[in-house]
Amino acid sequence: MDKFRIIGGVPLTGEIWVSGAKNSALPTMAAALLTSEPVLLENVPNVRDIRTMAQLLDYEGVSVEFHDHTMRLQAAEIRRPEAPYEIVRTMRASALVLGPLVARTGRARVSLPGGCAIGARPINLHLAGLQQLGAHIEQVHGYIEATAPNGLKGAFIHFDRITVTGTEDLMMAAVLAEGETILENAAREPEVVDLAQLLTKMGAQIEGAGTSTIRIRGVSRLHGATHRIIPDRIEAGTYLIAGAITRGELCVRGCVPEHVAALTAKLRQAGVEIRQPTPDTLCVRVPGLLHSVDVTTEEYPGFATDLQAQYMALMTQAHGIAIITETIFENRFMHALELARMGANIRVEGRQAIVAGPTQLTGAAVIASDLRASASLVLAGLVAKGETIVDRIYHIERGYENIEHKLRSVGARIERIRG
Ligand code: EPZ
């Protein structure tokens, strides 16, 4: 398994370009199942989760071509409306094919995801919504079998709690359902809006994406379309934190500043100077001391759970006590223990992590447990004294394109050890 070797202590200086959003590319790829015509996606990040989704769609009979960040998908015919355990096990976002498969073919057989490093991550809300749209759902041998031989029917669906992929999955199911669907307490993430924009280009009738009430009027068929994926706000946020933690002067190019507003507000309070020299560029610099600032993760537009681990690494360098509260996933503090091995002073109490800083981190051998946890260990390594070895970096490759090249281009001493 490959590892990263990082020698800390270099302030990162220069600019980094953001790739397309993984969490937007995944549902938009699944949307290609809804039409027999070609769907062309631009700005698709070349990361492992995208390749896994491509593999899943290929298994189902979709033709997938991926060159130079452009992906052409065509589901002329769906051979197997299934998502096998071997693929769902490695990527929970595979559940995103459920809604489109039932909508297009009237049936789907999708493995249940099971547990995961950051929490239970059930898909009960996807299933309850599909049932309300008229699908019959059965659980057999670890698989969900959904059938709707006479098609789906529009319904009023109130989500018990906000779910991002659940909203996306049901939006894709509802676009081909007969009549009107209303999704209440829907997720407002930019990735939901991006998916709605693609679906609209494909001929769907959707109103309210980006608000908590989405109205969908079903149509009988959708056609092909071309769409450019939005920039990855979590990647952008990770690099903003990289600039701040190393006390460098780093500009993050090609981002949507509004999408990282919850993070930049916290960074400013912590003493980070943030400039926006162009509409899609943010630059960070730390002119004085860094101060501890509490954070609570929330659904968008709140502070993203996907930036919590990276923010925790930053708080190890801030003066004072920061209380970090995780409200979205129940088990998303695995990085705290690894950061502590590097010298951080962090106490975890249930859903809160209490970080006392600043501490001089020292390089150590650490293990990445999930995608964002591994990003936080890389950030810690960039500021630690001496050598940090981050093991199991396949986690980071799920969602960060060329991270070592991007970081090296702004001065970081990071290299891959093949093994
Ligand atoms: C999406 O996951 C993202 N993944 C995650 O990004 C992100 O952390 C998460 O949203 C929260 O922002 C993709 O977009 C592909 P949820 P998702 O359904 O949709 C509970 C990353 O690092 N829940 O919004 O799976 C659930 O357990 C990844 O890039 C149910 O109880 O998350 C969680 O506590 C990791 N029942 C909460 O809701 C359900 O049916 C929010 O989960 C669905 C969810």
CSV table of C-alpha atoms and ligand atoms in Angstrom, one decimal:
chain,number,residue,atom,x,y,z
A,1,MET,CA,0.0,0.0,0.0
A,2,ASP,CA,1.3,3.4,-0.9
A,3,LYS,CA,2.2,6.0,1.8
A,4,PHE,CA,3.0,9.7,1.9
A,5,ARG,CA,6.3,10.9,3.3
A,6,ILE,CA,6.0,14.5,4.4
A,7,ILE,CA,8.7,16.8,5.9
A,8,GLY,CA,6.9,19.6,7.7
A,9,GLY,CA,7.7,23.2,8.2
A,10,VAL,CA,7.5,24.8,4.7
A,11,PRO,CA,5.0,27.7,4.3
A,12,LEU,CA,3.0,27.0,1.2
A,13,THR,CA,3.2,29.8,-1.3
A,14,GLY,CA,1.7,30.2,-4.7
A,15,GLU,CA,-1.6,29.0,-6.2
A,16,ILE,CA,-3.5,25.7,-6.4
A,17,TRP,CA,-6.3,25.0,-8.9
A,18,VAL,CA,-9.4,23.2,-7.6
A,19,SER,CA,-10.7,20.2,-9.5
A,20,GLY,CA,-14.4,19.4,-10.2
A,21,ALA,CA,-16.5,18.3,-7.2
A,22,LYS,CA,-16.5,14.5,-6.6
A,23,ASN,CA,-19.8,14.7,-4.7
A,24,SER,CA,-21.4,16.4,-7.7
A,25,ALA,CA,-19.9,14.2,-10.3
A,26,LEU,CA,-21.1,11.0,-8.6
A,27,PRO,CA,-24.9,11.8,-8.7
A,28,THR,CA,-24.6,13.4,-12.2
A,29,MET,CA,-23.0,10.2,-13.5
A,30,ALA,CA,-25.9,8.2,-12.0
A,31,ALA,CA,-28.3,10.6,-13.8
A,32,ALA,CA,-27.0,9.2,-17.1
A,33,LEU,CA,-29.1,6.1,-16.3
A,34,LEU,CA,-32.2,8.1,-16.8
A,35,THR,CA,-31.9,8.4,-20.6
A,36,SER,CA,-30.8,6.3,-23.5
A,37,GLU,CA,-29.1,9.3,-25.1
A,38,PRO,CA,-25.5,10.4,-24.3
A,39,VAL,CA,-24.7,12.6,-21.3
A,40,LEU,CA,-21.5,14.5,-21.5
A,41,LEU,CA,-19.9,15.7,-18.2
A,42,GLU,CA,-17.0,18.1,-18.1
A,43,ASN,CA,-14.6,19.0,-15.2
A,44,VAL,CA,-15.0,15.5,-13.8
A,45,PRO,CA,-12.2,14.9,-11.2
A,46,ASN,CA,-10.0,11.8,-11.9
A,47,VAL,CA,-10.3,10.3,-8.4
A,48,ARG,CA,-10.9,6.7,-7.3
A,49,ASP,CA,-14.6,7.2,-6.3
A,50,ILE,CA,-15.3,8.4,-9.8
A,51,ARG,CA,-13.6,5.4,-11.3
A,52,THR,CA,-15.6,3.2,-9.0
A,53,MET,CA,-18.9,4.8,-10.1
A,54,ALA,CA,-17.8,4.4,-13.7
A,55,GLN,CA,-17.1,0.7,-13.0
A,56,LEU,CA,-20.6,0.3,-11.5
A,57,LEU,CA,-22.3,2.0,-14.4
A,58,ASP,CA,-20.3,-0.1,-16.8
A,59,TYR,CA,-21.4,-3.3,-15.0
A,60,GLU,CA,-25.0,-2.1,-15.4
A,61,GLY,CA,-24.5,-1.7,-19.2
A,62,VAL,CA,-23.7,2.0,-19.5
A,63,SER,CA,-21.0,2.8,-22.0
A,64,VAL,CA,-18.5,5.1,-20.2
A,65,GLU,CA,-15.6,7.0,-21.8
A,66,PHE,CA,-13.4,9.1,-19.6
A,67,HIS,CA,-10.5,11.3,-21.0
A,68,ASP,CA,-9.0,14.5,-19.8
A,69,HIS,CA,-11.8,15.2,-17.2
A,70,THR,CA,-14.6,14.8,-19.7
A,71,MET,CA,-16.8,11.8,-19.4
A,72,ARG,CA,-19.3,10.5,-21.9
A,73,LEU,CA,-21.9,8.2,-20.6
A,74,GLN,CA,-24.6,6.5,-22.6
A,75,ALA,CA,-27.2,4.1,-21.1
A,76,ALA,CA,-28.6,3.0,-24.4
A,77,GLU,CA,-29.8,-0.2,-22.7
A,78,ILE,CA,-29.6,-1.2,-19.0
A,79,ARG,CA,-28.4,-4.8,-18.9
A,80,ARG,CA,-28.2,-5.3,-15.1
A,81,PRO,CA,-30.2,-2.9,-12.9
A,82,GLU,CA,-28.0,-3.9,-10.0
A,83,ALA,CA,-25.3,-2.6,-7.6
A,84,PRO,CA,-23.3,-5.6,-6.3
A,85,TYR,CA,-21.9,-5.8,-2.8
A,86,GLU,CA,-18.3,-5.7,-3.9
A,87,ILE,CA,-18.8,-2.2,-5.3
A,88,VAL,CA,-21.2,-0.8,-2.7
A,89,ARG,CA,-18.9,-2.0,0.1
A,90,THR,CA,-16.1,0.2,-1.2
A,91,MET,CA,-18.3,3.2,-2.0
A,92,ARG,CA,-21.6,4.0,-0.3
A,93,ALA,CA,-22.5,6.6,-2.9
A,94,SER,CA,-23.4,3.6,-5.1
A,95,ALA,CA,-26.8,3.9,-3.5
A,96,LEU,CA,-27.3,6.8,-5.9
A,97,VAL,CA,-28.2,4.4,-8.7
A,98,LEU,CA,-31.2,3.1,-6.9
A,99,GLY,CA,-33.6,5.9,-7.7
A,100,PRO,CA,-32.6,6.3,-11.4
A,101,LEU,CA,-32.7,2.5,-12.0
A,102,VAL,CA,-36.2,2.1,-10.6
A,103,ALA,CA,-37.4,5.2,-12.5
A,104,ARG,CA,-35.9,4.0,-15.8
A,105,THR,CA,-36.4,0.2,-15.7
A,106,GLY,CA,-39.0,-0.4,-12.9
A,107,ARG,CA,-36.6,-2.4,-10.8
A,108,ALA,CA,-33.3,-2.3,-9.0
A,109,ARG,CA,-31.3,-4.7,-6.9
A,110,VAL,CA,-28.8,-2.8,-4.7
A,111,SER,CA,-26.6,-4.2,-1.9
A,112,LEU,CA,-27.1,-2.6,1.5
A,113,PRO,CA,-24.1,-0.6,2.4
A,114,GLY,CA,-23.4,-1.8,6.0
A,115,GLY,CA,-21.1,0.1,8.5
A,116,CYS,CA,-18.4,2.5,7.7
A,117,ALA,CA,-15.5,4.3,9.3
A,118,ILE,CA,-17.5,7.5,10.0
A,119,GLY,CA,-20.8,6.0,11.2
A,120,ALA,CA,-23.7,3.7,10.4
A,121,ARG,CA,-24.8,5.5,7.2
A,122,PRO,CA,-28.1,3.8,6.6
A,123,ILE,CA,-30.2,4.4,3.4
A,124,ASN,CA,-33.6,4.0,5.1
A,125,LEU,CA,-34.7,7.5,4.0
A,126,HIS,CA,-33.9,6.7,0.4
A,127,LEU,CA,-36.1,3.6,0.7
A,128,ALA,CA,-38.9,5.2,2.6
A,129,GLY,CA,-39.1,7.9,-0.2
A,130,LEU,CA,-39.1,5.3,-2.9
A,131,GLN,CA,-41.9,3.5,-1.2
A,132,GLN,CA,-43.9,6.7,-1.1
A,133,LEU,CA,-43.3,7.0,-4.9
A,134,GLY,CA,-45.0,3.6,-5.2
A,135,ALA,CA,-42.0,1.2,-5.3
A,136,HIS,CA,-42.3,-2.1,-3.6
A,137,ILE,CA,-39.2,-2.7,-1.4
A,138,GLU,CA,-37.9,-6.0,-0.1
A,139,GLN,CA,-34.7,-6.9,1.7
A,140,VAL,CA,-33.3,-10.2,0.6
A,141,HIS,CA,-29.8,-11.7,1.3
A,142,GLY,CA,-28.3,-8.2,2.1
A,143,TYR,CA,-29.8,-6.7,-1.0
A,144,ILE,CA,-32.6,-4.2,-1.5
A,145,GLU,CA,-34.9,-5.3,-4.3
A,146,ALA,CA,-37.1,-2.4,-5.4
A,147,THR,CA,-39.8,-2.9,-8.0
A,148,ALA,CA,-42.3,-0.6,-9.7
A,149,PRO,CA,-43.6,-2.5,-12.7
A,150,ASN,CA,-46.2,0.2,-13.5
A,151,GLY,CA,-43.8,3.1,-12.9
A,152,LEU,CA,-43.4,5.6,-10.0
A,153,LYS,CA,-46.1,8.0,-9.0
A,154,GLY,CA,-45.4,11.5,-7.7
A,155,ALA,CA,-45.8,12.0,-3.9
A,156,PHE,CA,-45.2,14.3,-0.9
A,157,ILE,CA,-42.1,13.2,0.8
A,158,HIS,CA,-40.9,14.8,4.1
A,159,PHE,CA,-37.4,13.7,5.0
A,160,ASP,CA,-37.1,12.9,8.8
A,161,ARG,CA,-33.6,14.3,8.6
A,162,ILE,CA,-31.6,16.0,5.9
A,163,THR,CA,-29.8,13.7,3.6
A,164,VAL,CA,-27.7,14.8,0.7
A,165,THR,CA,-27.6,11.6,-1.4
A,166,GLY,CA,-31.1,10.8,-0.3
A,167,THR,CA,-32.4,14.0,-1.8
A,168,GLU,CA,-30.4,13.4,-5.0
A,169,ASP,CA,-31.6,9.8,-5.3
A,170,LEU,CA,-35.3,10.7,-4.9
A,171,MET,CA,-35.0,13.7,-7.2
A,172,MET,CA,-33.7,11.3,-9.9
A,173,ALA,CA,-36.5,8.9,-9.1
A,174,ALA,CA,-39.2,11.6,-9.2
A,175,VAL,CA,-38.2,13.2,-12.6
A,176,LEU,CA,-39.6,10.2,-14.4
A,177,ALA,CA,-42.6,9.6,-12.0
A,178,GLU,CA,-46.1,10.4,-13.1
A,179,GLY,CA,-47.3,13.7,-11.6
A,180,GLU,CA,-45.9,16.0,-9.0
A,181,THR,CA,-43.4,15.2,-6.2
A,182,ILE,CA,-42.6,17.5,-3.4
A,183,LEU,CA,-39.4,16.9,-1.4
A,184,GLU,CA,-39.6,18.6,2.0
A,185,ASN,CA,-36.7,19.1,4.3
A,186,ALA,CA,-34.5,18.5,1.3
A,187,ALA,CA,-30.7,19.0,1.4
A,188,ARG,CA,-29.6,22.4,0.1
A,189,GLU,CA,-26.0,21.5,-0.8
A,190,PRO,CA,-24.5,23.0,-4.0
A,191,GLU,CA,-24.1,19.4,-5.3
A,192,VAL,CA,-28.0,19.0,-5.2
A,193,VAL,CA,-28.3,22.2,-7.2
A,194,ASP,CA,-25.7,21.0,-9.7
A,195,LEU,CA,-27.6,17.8,-10.2
A,196,ALA,CA,-30.9,19.6,-10.7
A,197,GLN,CA,-29.2,21.8,-13.3
A,198,LEU,CA,-28.1,18.7,-15.3
A,199,LEU,CA,-31.6,17.1,-14.9
A,200,THR,CA,-33.2,20.3,-16.1
A,201,LYS,CA,-30.9,20.3,-19.2
A,202,MET,CA,-32.1,16.7,-19.8
A,203,GLY,CA,-35.7,17.9,-19.9
A,204,ALA,CA,-36.7,17.5,-16.2
A,205,GLN,CA,-39.0,20.0,-14.5
A,206,ILE,CA,-37.6,20.9,-11.1
A,207,GLU,CA,-38.1,24.0,-9.0
A,208,GLY,CA,-36.6,24.9,-5.6
A,209,ALA,CA,-33.3,23.0,-5.7
A,210,GLY,CA,-31.0,24.8,-3.2
A,211,THR,CA,-34.0,25.4,-0.9
A,212,SER,CA,-35.5,22.9,1.5
A,213,THR,CA,-38.6,22.3,-0.7
A,214,ILE,CA,-38.0,20.9,-4.1
A,215,ARG,CA,-40.9,20.5,-6.5
A,216,ILE,CA,-40.6,18.1,-9.4
A,217,ARG,CA,-43.2,17.6,-12.2
A,218,GLY,CA,-42.5,14.2,-13.8
A,219,VAL,CA,-42.0,13.9,-17.5
A,220,SER,CA,-42.3,10.7,-19.6
A,221,ARG,CA,-38.7,10.8,-21.0
A,222,LEU,CA,-35.4,12.6,-20.7
A,223,HIS,CA,-32.8,13.3,-23.3
A,224,GLY,CA,-29.0,13.7,-23.4
A,225,ALA,CA,-27.2,16.9,-22.3
A,226,THR,CA,-23.8,18.4,-21.6
A,227,HIS,CA,-22.9,19.8,-18.2
A,228,ARG,CA,-19.9,21.2,-16.4
A,229,ILE,CA,-19.4,20.0,-12.8
A,230,ILE,CA,-19.0,22.7,-10.2
A,231,PRO,CA,-15.6,23.1,-8.4
A,232,ASP,CA,-15.0,20.9,-5.3
A,233,ARG,CA,-15.7,23.1,-2.3
A,234,ILE,CA,-14.2,20.6,0.1
A,235,GLU,CA,-10.9,20.4,-1.8
A,236,ALA,CA,-10.9,24.2,-1.9
A,237,GLY,CA,-11.5,24.4,1.8
A,238,THR,CA,-8.7,21.8,2.5
A,239,TYR,CA,-6.2,23.9,0.5
A,240,LEU,CA,-7.3,27.2,2.3
A,241,ILE,CA,-6.5,25.4,5.6
A,242,ALA,CA,-3.2,24.2,4.2
A,243,GLY,CA,-2.2,27.8,3.5
A,244,ALA,CA,-3.3,28.9,6.9
A,245,ILE,CA,-1.7,26.0,8.9
A,246,THR,CA,1.7,26.5,7.3
A,247,ARG,CA,1.4,30.3,7.6
A,248,GLY,CA,2.1,30.6,3.9
A,249,GLU,CA,0.6,32.8,1.2
A,250,LEU,CA,-1.6,30.6,-0.8
A,251,CYS,CA,-4.3,31.3,-3.4
A,252,VAL,CA,-6.9,28.8,-4.3
A,253,ARG,CA,-8.0,29.3,-7.9
A,254,GLY,CA,-11.2,28.2,-9.7
A,255,CYS,CA,-13.4,27.9,-6.6
A,256,VAL,CA,-16.8,29.3,-5.7
A,257,PRO,CA,-16.2,31.5,-2.6
A,258,GLU,CA,-19.8,31.4,-1.6
A,259,HIS,CA,-19.6,27.6,-1.3
A,260,VAL,CA,-16.9,27.8,1.4
A,261,ALA,CA,-18.4,30.8,3.2
A,262,ALA,CA,-18.9,29.0,6.5
A,263,LEU,CA,-15.3,28.0,6.6
A,264,THR,CA,-13.9,31.4,5.6
A,265,ALA,CA,-16.0,33.1,8.3
A,266,LYS,CA,-14.4,30.8,10.9
A,267,LEU,CA,-10.9,31.3,9.4
A,268,ARG,CA,-11.3,35.1,9.6
A,269,GLN,CA,-12.4,34.9,13.2
A,270,ALA,CA,-9.3,32.7,13.9
A,271,GLY,CA,-7.1,35.5,12.5
A,272,VAL,CA,-6.6,34.4,8.9
A,273,GLU,CA,-6.6,37.2,6.4
A,274,ILE,CA,-8.6,36.2,3.3
A,275,ARG,CA,-8.6,38.1,0.0
A,276,GLN,CA,-10.7,37.5,-3.1
A,277,PRO,CA,-8.6,39.0,-5.9
A,278,THR,CA,-10.9,37.6,-8.6
A,279,PRO,CA,-14.5,36.2,-8.4
A,280,ASP,CA,-13.2,32.6,-8.3
A,281,THR,CA,-10.0,33.0,-6.3
A,282,LEU,CA,-9.4,33.1,-2.5
A,283,CYS,CA,-6.1,33.8,-1.0
A,284,VAL,CA,-5.1,33.2,2.7
A,285,ARG,CA,-2.3,34.6,4.9
A,286,VAL,CA,-1.9,34.6,8.6
A,287,PRO,CA,-0.5,38.0,9.6
A,288,GLY,CA,-0.5,37.4,13.4
A,289,LEU,CA,-1.5,34.8,16.0
A,290,LEU,CA,-4.0,32.1,15.2
A,291,HIS,CA,-6.9,32.0,17.7
A,292,SER,CA,-9.0,29.0,18.6
A,293,VAL,CA,-12.6,29.2,17.3
A,294,ASP,CA,-15.4,26.7,18.1
A,295,VAL,CA,-17.1,25.0,15.2
A,296,THR,CA,-20.3,22.9,14.9
A,297,THR,CA,-20.9,20.9,11.8
A,298,GLU,CA,-24.2,21.4,10.0
A,299,GLU,CA,-25.9,20.8,6.8
A,300,TYR,CA,-25.2,23.3,4.0
A,301,PRO,CA,-24.9,26.3,4.3
A,302,GLY,CA,-23.5,25.5,7.8
A,303,PHE,CA,-20.0,24.3,8.4
A,304,ALA,CA,-19.4,21.1,6.4
A,305,THR,CA,-18.7,17.8,8.2
A,306,ASP,CA,-16.3,17.1,5.3
A,307,LEU,CA,-14.0,19.9,6.6
A,308,GLN,CA,-14.2,19.1,10.3
A,309,ALA,CA,-11.1,16.9,10.3
A,310,GLN,CA,-9.0,19.4,8.4
A,311,TYR,CA,-10.2,22.3,10.7
A,312,MET,CA,-9.2,20.2,13.7
A,313,ALA,CA,-5.6,20.0,12.4
A,314,LEU,CA,-5.6,23.8,12.1
A,315,MET,CA,-6.9,24.3,15.6
A,316,THR,CA,-3.9,22.3,17.0
A,317,GLN,CA,-1.9,25.4,15.9
A,318,ALA,CA,-4.3,28.0,17.4
A,319,HIS,CA,-4.0,29.8,20.8
A,320,GLY,CA,-6.8,28.7,23.2
A,321,ILE,CA,-9.4,26.0,23.4
A,322,ALA,CA,-11.5,25.1,20.4
A,323,ILE,CA,-14.6,22.9,20.8
A,324,ILE,CA,-15.5,21.0,17.7
A,325,THR,CA,-19.0,19.5,17.6
A,326,GLU,CA,-19.8,16.9,15.0
A,327,THR,CA,-23.6,16.6,14.5
A,328,ILE,CA,-23.8,14.8,11.1
A,329,PHE,CA,-21.9,11.6,11.7
A,330,GLU,CA,-21.6,9.8,15.0
A,331,ASN,CA,-18.1,8.4,14.6
A,332,ARG,CA,-16.1,11.0,12.7
A,333,PHE,CA,-13.2,11.7,15.1
A,334,MET,CA,-10.8,8.9,14.2
A,335,HIS,CA,-8.3,11.5,13.1
A,336,ALA,CA,-8.2,13.0,16.6
A,337,LEU,CA,-6.3,9.9,18.0
A,338,GLU,CA,-3.8,10.1,15.1
A,339,LEU,CA,-3.3,13.8,15.6
A,340,ALA,CA,-2.7,13.2,19.3
A,341,ARG,CA,0.0,10.7,18.3
A,342,MET,CA,1.7,13.7,16.6
A,343,GLY,CA,1.5,15.7,19.8
A,344,ALA,CA,-1.9,17.4,19.6
A,345,ASN,CA,-3.8,18.0,22.8
A,346,ILE,CA,-7.3,16.8,21.9
A,347,ARG,CA,-9.9,15.2,24.2
A,348,VAL,CA,-12.9,13.5,22.6
A,349,GLU,CA,-16.1,13.5,24.6
A,350,GLY,CA,-19.0,12.0,22.7
A,351,ARG,CA,-19.8,14.3,19.8
A,352,GLN,CA,-17.3,16.9,20.9
A,353,ALA,CA,-13.5,17.2,20.4
A,354,ILE,CA,-11.8,19.7,22.7
A,355,VAL,CA,-8.6,21.0,21.1
A,356,ALA,CA,-6.1,22.9,23.3
A,357,GLY,CA,-3.4,24.8,21.4
A,358,PRO,CA,-1.0,25.6,20.1
A,359,THR,CA,1.1,22.5,20.2
A,360,GLN,CA,4.3,21.8,18.3
A,361,LEU,CA,3.4,18.7,16.3
A,362,THR,CA,6.1,16.2,15.6
A,363,GLY,CA,6.3,13.9,12.7
A,364,ALA,CA,5.1,10.3,13.3
A,365,ALA,CA,3.7,7.3,11.5
A,366,VAL,CA,0.0,7.7,11.2
A,367,ILE,CA,-2.9,5.8,9.6
A,368,ALA,CA,-5.6,7.3,7.5
A,369,SER,CA,-9.0,6.0,8.4
A,370,ASP,CA,-11.3,7.8,5.9
A,371,LEU,CA,-11.0,10.3,3.1
A,372,ARG,CA,-11.2,13.6,5.1
A,373,ALA,CA,-9.3,12.1,8.1
A,374,SER,CA,-6.4,11.4,5.8
A,375,ALA,CA,-6.5,15.0,4.5
A,376,SER,CA,-6.3,16.2,8.1
A,377,LEU,CA,-3.2,14.0,8.7
A,378,VAL,CA,-1.5,15.4,5.6
A,379,LEU,CA,-2.2,19.0,6.8
A,380,ALA,CA,-0.8,18.1,10.3
A,381,GLY,CA,2.3,16.6,8.5
A,382,LEU,CA,2.8,19.8,6.6
A,383,VAL,CA,3.3,21.7,9.9
A,384,ALA,CA,4.9,19.0,12.0
A,385,LYS,CA,8.6,19.0,12.9
A,386,GLY,CA,10.4,16.3,11.0
A,387,GLU,CA,9.0,13.4,9.0
A,388,THR,CA,5.4,12.2,8.9
A,389,ILE,CA,4.5,9.0,7.2
A,390,VAL,CA,0.8,8.7,6.3
A,391,ASP,CA,-0.3,5.2,5.7
A,392,ARG,CA,-3.3,3.9,3.7
A,393,ILE,CA,-3.4,6.9,1.4
A,394,TYR,CA,-5.8,5.1,-0.9
A,395,HIS,CA,-8.5,6.8,1.3
A,396,ILE,CA,-7.2,10.2,0.2
A,397,GLU,CA,-7.1,9.1,-3.5
A,398,ARG,CA,-10.9,8.5,-3.3
A,399,GLY,CA,-11.5,12.3,-3.4
A,400,TYR,CA,-8.4,14.4,-3.9
A,401,GLU,CA,-7.0,14.6,-7.4
A,402,ASN,CA,-3.2,14.7,-7.6
A,403,ILE,CA,-2.9,16.0,-4.0
A,404,GLU,CA,0.8,15.4,-3.8
A,405,HIS,CA,1.5,17.2,-7.1
A,406,LYS,CA,-0.7,20.1,-6.1
A,407,LEU,CA,1.0,20.5,-2.7
A,408,ARG,CA,4.5,20.1,-4.1
A,409,SER,CA,3.8,22.9,-6.7
A,410,VAL,CA,3.4,25.3,-3.8
A,411,GLY,CA,6.5,24.2,-1.9
A,412,ALA,CA,5.4,21.2,0.2
A,413,ARG,CA,7.9,18.5,0.8
A,414,ILE,CA,5.6,15.5,0.2
A,415,GLU,CA,6.4,12.3,-1.7
A,416,ARG,CA,4.8,9.0,-2.4
A,417,ILE,CA,6.4,5.9,-1.1
A,418,ARG,CA,5.2,2.9,-3.2
A,419,GLY,CA,4.6,-0.2,-1.4
B,1,EPZ,C1,-22.9,13.0,1.5
B,1,EPZ,O1,-23.0,11.7,2.1
B,1,EPZ,C2,-21.5,13.1,1.0
B,1,EPZ,N1,-21.3,12.1,0.0
B,1,EPZ,C3,-20.5,12.9,2.2
B,1,EPZ,O2,-19.3,13.1,1.7
B,1,EPZ,C4,-20.9,14.0,3.3
B,1,EPZ,O3,-20.1,13.8,4.4
B,1,EPZ,C5,-22.3,13.9,3.7
B,1,EPZ,O4,-23.2,14.0,2.5
B,1,EPZ,C6,-22.8,15.0,4.6
B,1,EPZ,O5,-22.5,16.2,4.0
B,1,EPZ,C7,-21.7,12.3,-1.2
B,1,EPZ,O6,-22.2,13.3,-1.6
B,1,EPZ,C8,-21.4,11.2,-2.2
B,1,EPZ,P1,-26.2,12.1,4.3
B,1,EPZ,P2,-24.5,11.1,2.4
B,1,EPZ,O7,-27.2,11.1,3.7
B,1,EPZ,O8,-25.4,11.6,1.4
B,1,EPZ,C9,-28.1,9.9,8.1
B,1,EPZ,C10,-16.9,12.7,1.6
B,1,EPZ,O9,-16.0,12.8,2.5
B,1,EPZ,N2,-29.0,9.2,7.2
B,1,EPZ,O10,-26.5,13.5,4.1
B,1,EPZ,O11,-24.3,9.6,2.5
B,1,EPZ,C11,-26.7,9.6,8.0
B,1,EPZ,O12,-26.3,8.4,8.7
B,1,EPZ,C12,-18.3,12.1,1.9
B,1,EPZ,O13,-16.8,13.2,0.5
B,1,EPZ,C13,-29.9,8.3,7.7
B,1,EPZ,O14,-30.1,8.2,8.9
B,1,EPZ,O15,-24.8,11.7,3.8
B,1,EPZ,C14,-26.0,10.8,8.5
B,1,EPZ,O16,-25.9,10.8,9.9
B,1,EPZ,C15,-18.3,11.3,3.1
B,1,EPZ,N3,-30.7,7.6,6.8
B,1,EPZ,C16,-26.9,12.0,8.1
B,1,EPZ,O17,-28.2,11.3,7.8
B,1,EPZ,C17,-30.5,7.8,5.4
B,1,EPZ,O18,-31.3,7.1,4.7
B,1,EPZ,C18,-26.5,12.7,6.8
B,1,EPZ,O19,-26.1,11.8,5.8
B,1,EPZ,C19,-29.6,8.7,4.9
B,1,EPZ,C20,-28.8,9.4,5.9
